[in-house]
Structures are given as C-alpha cells and as structure tokens.
C-alpha cells in the first residue's frame, strides 16, 4: 500500500491519502484509525462472538467523517481483518456515495464467512455460502458459535451494493477462486504484488562450497514438512539454511548438526537479499499462499525456486526461474537438489526484474484508477 501511495504521489494529476491501523513509519497524508484500546476490544469481541470486521463502530465513524471531507474519487481497500474497522459502516458509506471502489484480495477473507484460506482442509463452502465451518478452532477463534453463514451473507450484501466495484487479485489463482463465488459478475482483475528490485538483486558473493538450500521456518518447521530436512541431509551433500527461526526451532534443529543453520527473523531487507544471494536454491514448502512474496524476492536475487503446485505459488515460477513439483512430493524436491542443475542465476534475476519490479506492477493500479474515472 505504501508503494502504491508513493507512486501516486509522483503523478502530477493525482493525490493520495492512506488510512491505516498501525505503522512503524511516518506516512505523509496518513490517517490512523482507532487506538490500542479499541483494537483490543475489537479482538475480544471477535473472540467471543465472531464477526471479525464488524466492530470498531466509533473509530470507523470518526474516520468516515474525515473521508467525507476528503471526498475521494476512488477508494482502494486492502486487508481489513486486523480488528480495527467496521466494514459494514465503511462499505455502506461507499455504496451510498457511489464511490468507485477497488479491493485487493491478498487472501480469501473477502468472500468467506471467516477464514483467510481454506485449501488446507479442502473446504468449498465459500461457493455456496459457508456455515458449519470446519475451521472454527482456527484463528480467530469464536467462543459462542458458528456465525460464518451470516457473515458470508452480509459480506455478499455489502460488496454487491457498491455500484462500481473492482476486485483485484494479486494472483491468477485467487482471481479464479473469486469467480466461483458471489463475485463472479463483478469486474475482477489480476495485478501482481511487486518487490523492490533495487534491494532484491543479485549480490556477488559465491563464497560457499557445495549446494546451499534456503527455506523459511514458518513452512519448514511445520509437522507436515519437517521430515524433508533429514531426507535432504541423508540423500544429498547439501547444507540447509532456515530463516525466521524462533528459539524452539533452534532447539529442534540442533540434532542435525552443522549442516543446518537456524537463522532468526531478518527484518533488514538488504540482509535478507544477501541470504537469498548466498543460496543456490530456495525451497518454498507452502501449501496455502495467495502470492508468496518470498518467491519473487528470491528470483529477483537470481536464486531459483522450488515450490509445490498449490494455490498461487507455482504461477510465479517459470522454467528459467525454478521448478514446480506436485504437492508433498518431497522426493521430487530431493531429486532436483541432488542433480545440482539449476537455472542460470543471471537469467533468473533478469526474468524476476521484468515480471516483479514494484514500479512496473503498481503502474497497473494507476491505469486502473484512470479507467474508473472515465
């Protein structure tokens, strides 16, 4: 959102304001919604009664008064399931004023009654209206009961009441998912998220010996994927780096010795780019991801990707940039690593920059805004 805001600010005939919950940066022309007390209250009510996104009425009313004074030509919404805004009041406001609205689907929340993703349990209730939710125990948990059907119907009513609505999927996969729902007759467009290719670029430091495999802890440390570590160590000479490890992960990985490096969270983007560049292959073991930014970052650094053929991850990986294997086929991943035959790093990085440079990707939003104002 910040990148799009900055890109708009560079347009001579456009002005941009950003509304947000919290940020660690100073945002010019930014509006914060709510405060710590309200966010915690919203989270508590969600925990008790469900219906995330339908509280915070007072902060939302205050925000809408500011929005009314701004009188925007277009409103662009992103993820609103962080316990800080009332989507009912917001979407009713946009519908009443007939403001052209763009919504980016970073996950599936906009067209489900509760969850962000459902493929991990092969649920298709989002097509018919939710209810009898099989993910009630998944965050955000609800004490009282299942309100997924009523929330689904309310979202449907609110979204379809906006006369000029465009849903943008950040992957082809989520666009196709949305087309199976009540959004099928809404204008749906795909615009990839982008990355900063001045940061995520090849860094020439091929000082390591042997094959270095890079992975992210939130995927590799899951029970479903964890077994691949021992298989790689047994079947190849590769070493493994796992980024984003918590203390419990470090303890769990100690048994593998020096061939597995447990690296903590990396918040500095340049340091992360260095990790990509120092690796020969990035293995993304995701099972449910709308558009994994890590794939794009790795490719732009010249490091090819291996990923499962699941959700939005495989569409980012082409022949010059990596490999797509069948879901849970750890043997296929190991065969690729054993072959030590990876795509050319220079070609990989060039293709990544061509497809995923943020300024190129987000220019598509500028074009979309202009078409909505005609």
Coordinates of C-alpha atoms in Angstrom, one line a residue, residues 135-369:
X135 CA -12.2 -24.0 10.8
X136 CA -13.9 -22.7 13.9
X137 CA -10.9 -23.7 16.0
X138 CA -8.6 -21.8 13.7
X139 CA -7.8 -18.1 14.4
X140 CA -9.7 -16.0 15.1
X141 CA -11.4 -18.5 17.4
X142 CA -15.0 -17.8 18.5
X143 CA -16.4 -18.9 21.9
X144 CA -20.2 -18.6 21.2
X145 CA -20.6 -20.5 18.0
X146 CA -20.6 -20.5 14.2
X147 CA -21.6 -17.3 12.5
X148 CA -19.8 -17.9 9.2
X149 CA -23.1 -18.2 7.2
X150 CA -24.5 -14.9 8.4
X151 CA -21.1 -13.1 7.9
X152 CA -20.8 -14.5 4.4
X153 CA -24.3 -13.3 3.5
X154 CA -23.6 -9.8 5.0
X155 CA -20.3 -9.5 3.0
X156 CA -22.2 -10.5 -0.1
X157 CA -24.9 -7.9 0.5
X158 CA -22.3 -5.2 1.3
X159 CA -20.0 -5.8 -1.6
X160 CA -22.7 -6.2 -4.3
X161 CA -24.3 -2.9 -3.1
X162 CA -21.3 -0.9 -4.4
X163 CA -22.2 0.1 -7.9
X164 CA -18.6 0.5 -9.3
X165 CA -16.6 -2.3 -7.6
X166 CA -13.4 -3.8 -8.9
X167 CA -11.8 -6.8 -7.2
X168 CA -8.1 -7.2 -7.8
X169 CA -6.5 -10.5 -7.1
X170 CA -2.7 -10.5 -6.5
X171 CA -2.5 -13.8 -8.3
X172 CA -4.4 -15.7 -11.0
X173 CA -5.3 -18.3 -8.5
X174 CA -7.2 -16.1 -6.2
X175 CA -9.0 -14.4 -9.2
X176 CA -10.2 -17.8 -10.3
X177 CA -11.3 -18.6 -6.7
X178 CA -13.3 -15.4 -6.5
X179 CA -15.0 -16.1 -9.8
X180 CA -16.6 -19.2 -8.2
X181 CA -18.4 -17.0 -5.6
X182 CA -21.0 -14.3 -5.5
X183 CA -18.3 -12.0 -7.0
X184 CA -18.5 -13.8 -10.4
X185 CA -20.3 -10.9 -12.1
X186 CA -18.0 -8.2 -10.6
X187 CA -15.1 -6.8 -12.5
X188 CA -12.1 -9.0 -11.4
X189 CA -8.5 -8.1 -12.5
X190 CA -5.2 -9.6 -11.6
X191 CA -2.3 -7.3 -10.6
X192 CA 0.8 -9.0 -9.0
X193 CA 2.3 -7.5 -5.9
X194 CA 5.8 -6.2 -6.6
X195 CA 9.2 -6.1 -4.9
X196 CA 11.9 -3.5 -4.7
X197 CA 14.4 -4.7 -7.2
X198 CA 17.0 -2.2 -6.1
X199 CA 17.2 -4.2 -2.9
X200 CA 16.3 -7.7 -4.0
X201 CA 19.0 -8.1 -6.7
X202 CA 22.0 -10.5 -7.2
X203 CA 24.8 -10.0 -4.8
X204 CA 28.1 -11.5 -6.0
X205 CA 29.3 -13.4 -3.0
X206 CA 29.5 -17.0 -4.2
X207 CA 32.0 -17.9 -1.4
X208 CA 30.3 -21.1 -0.2
X209 CA 31.1 -24.6 -1.3
X210 CA 28.5 -27.2 -2.1
X211 CA 24.8 -26.7 -2.6
X212 CA 23.1 -24.4 -0.1
X213 CA 19.3 -24.8 0.3
X214 CA 17.3 -21.9 1.7
X215 CA 13.9 -22.2 3.4
X216 CA 11.6 -20.3 5.7
X217 CA 10.9 -21.6 9.2
X218 CA 7.1 -21.0 9.2
X219 CA 6.9 -23.6 6.4
X220 CA 9.8 -25.9 7.0
X221 CA 9.1 -26.3 10.8
X222 CA 5.5 -27.5 10.3
X223 CA 4.8 -31.1 11.1
X224 CA 3.7 -31.7 7.5
X225 CA 7.1 -30.6 6.1
X226 CA 9.7 -31.1 8.8
X227 CA 10.7 -34.6 7.6
X228 CA 12.2 -33.2 4.4
X229 CA 15.2 -31.9 6.4
X230 CA 16.5 -35.3 7.3
X231 CA 15.8 -36.7 3.8
X232 CA 17.9 -33.9 2.2
X233 CA 20.8 -34.5 4.6
X234 CA 20.7 -38.3 4.0
X235 CA 20.4 -38.1 0.2
X236 CA 22.5 -35.1 -0.7
X237 CA 25.6 -33.2 0.3
X238 CA 23.7 -30.0 0.6
X239 CA 23.6 -27.7 3.6
X240 CA 20.4 -26.0 4.7
X241 CA 19.7 -22.5 6.0
X242 CA 16.3 -21.9 7.6
X243 CA 15.4 -18.3 8.2
X244 CA 12.9 -17.0 10.7
X245 CA 13.6 -19.5 13.5
X246 CA 12.3 -18.9 17.0
X247 CA 14.2 -20.4 20.0
X248 CA 12.1 -23.6 19.9
X249 CA 13.0 -24.0 16.3
X250 CA 16.7 -23.6 17.1
X251 CA 16.5 -26.3 19.8
X252 CA 14.6 -28.6 17.5
X253 CA 17.2 -28.2 14.7
X254 CA 20.3 -28.8 16.9
X255 CA 20.2 -32.5 16.3
X256 CA 21.1 -32.1 12.7
X257 CA 24.5 -30.5 13.4
X258 CA 26.4 -28.0 11.4
X259 CA 24.8 -28.8 8.1
X260 CA 21.6 -27.0 9.2
X261 CA 21.8 -23.3 10.1
X262 CA 19.0 -21.9 12.2
X263 CA 18.7 -18.2 11.4
X264 CA 16.4 -15.8 13.3
X265 CA 14.0 -13.3 12.0
X266 CA 15.5 -10.9 9.4
X267 CA 13.9 -7.5 9.4
X268 CA 16.5 -5.8 7.3
X269 CA 15.7 -6.3 3.6
X270 CA 19.3 -6.0 2.5
X271 CA 20.3 -8.8 4.9
X272 CA 17.5 -10.9 3.5
X273 CA 18.6 -10.3 0.0
X274 CA 22.1 -11.4 1.0
X275 CA 20.6 -14.7 2.3
X276 CA 18.9 -15.3 -1.0
X277 CA 22.0 -14.5 -3.0
X278 CA 24.2 -16.8 -0.9
X279 CA 21.9 -19.8 -1.6
X280 CA 21.8 -22.0 -4.6
X281 CA 18.1 -22.8 -4.4
X282 CA 15.1 -21.5 -2.4
X283 CA 12.6 -24.2 -1.4
X284 CA 9.1 -22.9 -0.6
X285 CA 7.1 -25.6 1.1
X286 CA 3.9 -23.6 1.2
X287 CA 0.5 -25.3 0.9
X288 CA -1.7 -22.2 1.1
X289 CA -0.4 -18.9 -0.1
X290 CA -2.1 -16.4 -2.4
X291 CA 1.1 -14.9 -3.7
X292 CA 4.3 -15.7 -1.8
X293 CA 6.5 -12.6 -1.9
X294 CA 9.5 -14.7 -0.9
X295 CA 9.3 -16.4 -4.3
X296 CA 9.6 -13.1 -6.1
X297 CA 12.4 -11.8 -3.8
X298 CA 14.4 -15.0 -4.3
X299 CA 14.0 -14.9 -8.1
X300 CA 15.0 -11.3 -8.3
X301 CA 18.2 -12.1 -6.4
X302 CA 19.0 -14.7 -9.0
X303 CA 18.2 -17.7 -6.8
X304 CA 15.8 -20.2 -8.4
X305 CA 12.7 -21.5 -6.5
X306 CA 11.3 -25.0 -6.0
X307 CA 7.7 -24.9 -4.9
X308 CA 4.6 -27.1 -4.6
X309 CA 1.9 -26.9 -7.2
X310 CA -0.5 -25.4 -4.7
X311 CA -2.5 -22.1 -4.7
X312 CA -0.7 -19.0 -6.1
X313 CA 2.9 -20.1 -5.6
X314 CA 3.5 -22.0 -8.8
X315 CA 2.4 -19.3 -11.2
X316 CA 5.4 -17.2 -10.1
X317 CA 7.9 -19.9 -11.1
X318 CA 8.7 -20.4 -14.8
X319 CA 11.3 -22.6 -16.5
X320 CA 14.2 -20.0 -16.2
X321 CA 13.3 -19.3 -12.6
X322 CA 12.8 -22.7 -10.9
X323 CA 10.8 -25.8 -10.6
X324 CA 7.2 -26.7 -9.7
X325 CA 6.6 -30.2 -8.2
X326 CA 3.4 -31.9 -7.1
X327 CA 2.3 -31.1 -3.6
X328 CA 4.0 -33.1 -0.8
X329 CA 6.4 -34.7 -3.3
X330 CA 9.5 -34.3 -1.2
X331 CA 11.2 -36.9 -3.3
X332 CA 10.9 -34.6 -6.4
X333 CA 12.5 -31.8 -4.4
X334 CA 15.4 -34.0 -3.3
X335 CA 16.0 -35.2 -6.9
X336 CA 16.3 -31.6 -8.1
X337 CA 18.7 -30.8 -5.3
X338 CA 20.8 -33.9 -6.0
X339 CA 21.0 -33.0 -9.7
X340 CA 22.7 -29.7 -8.8
X341 CA 21.4 -28.5 -12.1
X342 CA 19.8 -25.2 -11.5
X343 CA 18.7 -22.4 -13.9
X344 CA 21.2 -19.7 -14.7
X345 CA 21.2 -17.1 -12.0
X346 CA 21.6 -14.1 -14.3
X347 CA 18.7 -15.1 -16.5
X348 CA 16.6 -15.9 -13.3
X349 CA 17.3 -12.4 -11.9
X350 CA 16.5 -10.7 -15.2
X351 CA 13.2 -12.5 -15.6
X352 CA 12.4 -11.6 -12.0
X353 CA 13.0 -7.9 -12.5
X354 CA 11.0 -8.0 -15.7
X355 CA 7.9 -9.6 -14.0
X356 CA 8.0 -8.3 -10.4
X357 CA 9.6 -4.9 -10.2
X358 CA 7.2 -3.0 -7.9
X359 CA 7.0 0.2 -10.0
X360 CA 6.0 -1.8 -13.1
X361 CA 3.5 -3.9 -11.2
X362 CA 1.9 -1.0 -9.4
X363 CA 1.7 1.1 -12.5
X364 CA -1.2 -1.2 -13.4
X365 CA -3.1 0.3 -10.5
X366 CA -2.6 3.8 -11.8
X367 CA -4.0 2.7 -15.2
X368 CA -6.9 1.0 -13.4
X369 CA -7.7 4.2 -11.4

